[in-house]
C-alpha atoms as one frame of an Amber mdcrd trajectory, in Angstrom:
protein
   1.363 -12.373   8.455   0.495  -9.153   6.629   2.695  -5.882   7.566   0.058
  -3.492   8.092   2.033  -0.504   8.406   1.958   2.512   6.748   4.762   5.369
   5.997   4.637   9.062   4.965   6.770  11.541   4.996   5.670  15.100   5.562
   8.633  18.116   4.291   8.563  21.486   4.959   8.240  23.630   1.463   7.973
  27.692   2.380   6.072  29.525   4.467   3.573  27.285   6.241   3.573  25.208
   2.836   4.223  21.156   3.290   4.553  18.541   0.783   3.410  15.560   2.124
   4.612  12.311   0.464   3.092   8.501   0.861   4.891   5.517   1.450   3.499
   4.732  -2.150   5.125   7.504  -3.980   1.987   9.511  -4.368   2.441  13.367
  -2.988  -0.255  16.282  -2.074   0.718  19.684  -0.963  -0.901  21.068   2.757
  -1.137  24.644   4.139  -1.186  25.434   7.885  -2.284  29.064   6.321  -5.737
  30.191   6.436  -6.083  30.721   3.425  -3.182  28.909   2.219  -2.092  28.115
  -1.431  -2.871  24.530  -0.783  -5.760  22.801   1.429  -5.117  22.927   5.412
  -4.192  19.378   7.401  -8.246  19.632   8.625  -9.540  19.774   5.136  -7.511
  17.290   4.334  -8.936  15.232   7.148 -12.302  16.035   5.722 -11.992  15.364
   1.991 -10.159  11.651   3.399 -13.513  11.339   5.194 -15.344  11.660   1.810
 -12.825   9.316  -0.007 -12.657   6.539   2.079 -16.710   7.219   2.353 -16.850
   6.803  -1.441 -14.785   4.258  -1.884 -17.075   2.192  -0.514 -20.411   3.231
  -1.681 -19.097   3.103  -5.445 -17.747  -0.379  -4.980 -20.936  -1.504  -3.422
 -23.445   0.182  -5.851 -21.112  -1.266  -9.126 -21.190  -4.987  -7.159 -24.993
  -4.115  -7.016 -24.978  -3.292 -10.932 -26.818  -0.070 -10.506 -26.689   1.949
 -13.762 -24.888   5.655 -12.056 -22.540   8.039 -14.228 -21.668   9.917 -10.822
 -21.304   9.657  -7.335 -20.101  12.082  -5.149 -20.160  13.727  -1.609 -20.766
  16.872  -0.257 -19.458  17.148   3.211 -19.121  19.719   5.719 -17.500  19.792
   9.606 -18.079  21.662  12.263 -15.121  22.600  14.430 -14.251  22.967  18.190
 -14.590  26.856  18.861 -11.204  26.690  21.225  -8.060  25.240  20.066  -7.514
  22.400  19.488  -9.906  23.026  17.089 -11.301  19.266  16.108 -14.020  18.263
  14.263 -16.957  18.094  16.770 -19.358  17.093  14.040 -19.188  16.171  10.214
 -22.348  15.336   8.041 -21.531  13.637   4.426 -24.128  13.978   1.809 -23.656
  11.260  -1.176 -25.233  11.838  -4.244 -26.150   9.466  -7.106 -26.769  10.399
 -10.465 -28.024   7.727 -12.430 -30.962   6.030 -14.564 -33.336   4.615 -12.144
 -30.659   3.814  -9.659 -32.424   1.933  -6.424 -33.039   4.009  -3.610 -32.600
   0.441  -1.485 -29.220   0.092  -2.684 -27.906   3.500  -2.136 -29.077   3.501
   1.728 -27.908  -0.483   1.523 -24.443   1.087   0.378 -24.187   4.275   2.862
 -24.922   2.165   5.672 -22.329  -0.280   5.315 -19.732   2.085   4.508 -20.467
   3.936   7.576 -21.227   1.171   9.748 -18.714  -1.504   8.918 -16.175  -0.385
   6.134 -15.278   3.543   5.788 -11.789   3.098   8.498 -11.481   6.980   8.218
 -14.664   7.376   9.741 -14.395   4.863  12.268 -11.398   6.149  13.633 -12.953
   9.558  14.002 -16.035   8.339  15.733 -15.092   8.091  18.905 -14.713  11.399
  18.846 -16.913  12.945  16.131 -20.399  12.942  15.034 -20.362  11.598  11.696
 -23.855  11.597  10.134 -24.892  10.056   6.671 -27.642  11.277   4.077 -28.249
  10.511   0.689 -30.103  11.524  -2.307 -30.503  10.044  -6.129 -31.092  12.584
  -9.169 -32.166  10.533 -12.223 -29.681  11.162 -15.250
């Protein structure tokens, strides 16, 4: 049986500075200062959003052998007005640049990763409104 746990480790730096490490070695630096030197634990939350979101719709449009040089998404969240302050609301915007990349697949691809594979985004639906749009520039 696979372990499916995961480990981090999150130390104190200066300030409200934190260097977060992962269980695989890998390490990013968070603020808790507005603005900080670093991104804040909720943009963090965000941009994970966006690269779990990705993840997927790259895979799925290279399995599909569409002919892109770029993919990337634009996101933005919109936060409780009273603390806590959670996302009440986060739209993701993917866009493909590419030479006559198929407007099928890139919906086929945004709608799996948001309905079935993006685990980021699942986890935050049952308390977010995560909403999906698209749009294909030619290269």
């Amino acid at each position: 049986m696979a372990d499916n746990t995961m480990n981090a480790k999150v130390s104190w730096h200066e300030d409200m500075t934190f260097v977060a490490t992962s269980g695989s070695g890998h390490q990013v630096i968070m603020d808790g200062d507005s603005p900080g030197k670093a991104p804040s634990p909720m943009e963090m939350v965000l941009m994970s959003a966006g690269s779990c979101a990705s993840v997927d719709v790259v895979s799925i449009l290279q399995k599909a052998r569409q002919d892109f040089s770029e993919c990337y998404c634009e996101l933005s969240g919109k936060r409780a007005d009273s603390t806590p302050k959670v996302f009440t609301d986060i739209h993701i915007e993917f866009v493909v640049v590419g030479k006559n990349v198929s407007e099928s697949h890139v919906e086929r691809a945004v709608k799996l990763s948001a309905d079935k594979y993006c685990s980021v985004a699942k986890m935050l639906e049952a308390s977010v409104n995560i909403t999906h749009s698209y749009r294909i520039e030619e290269a």
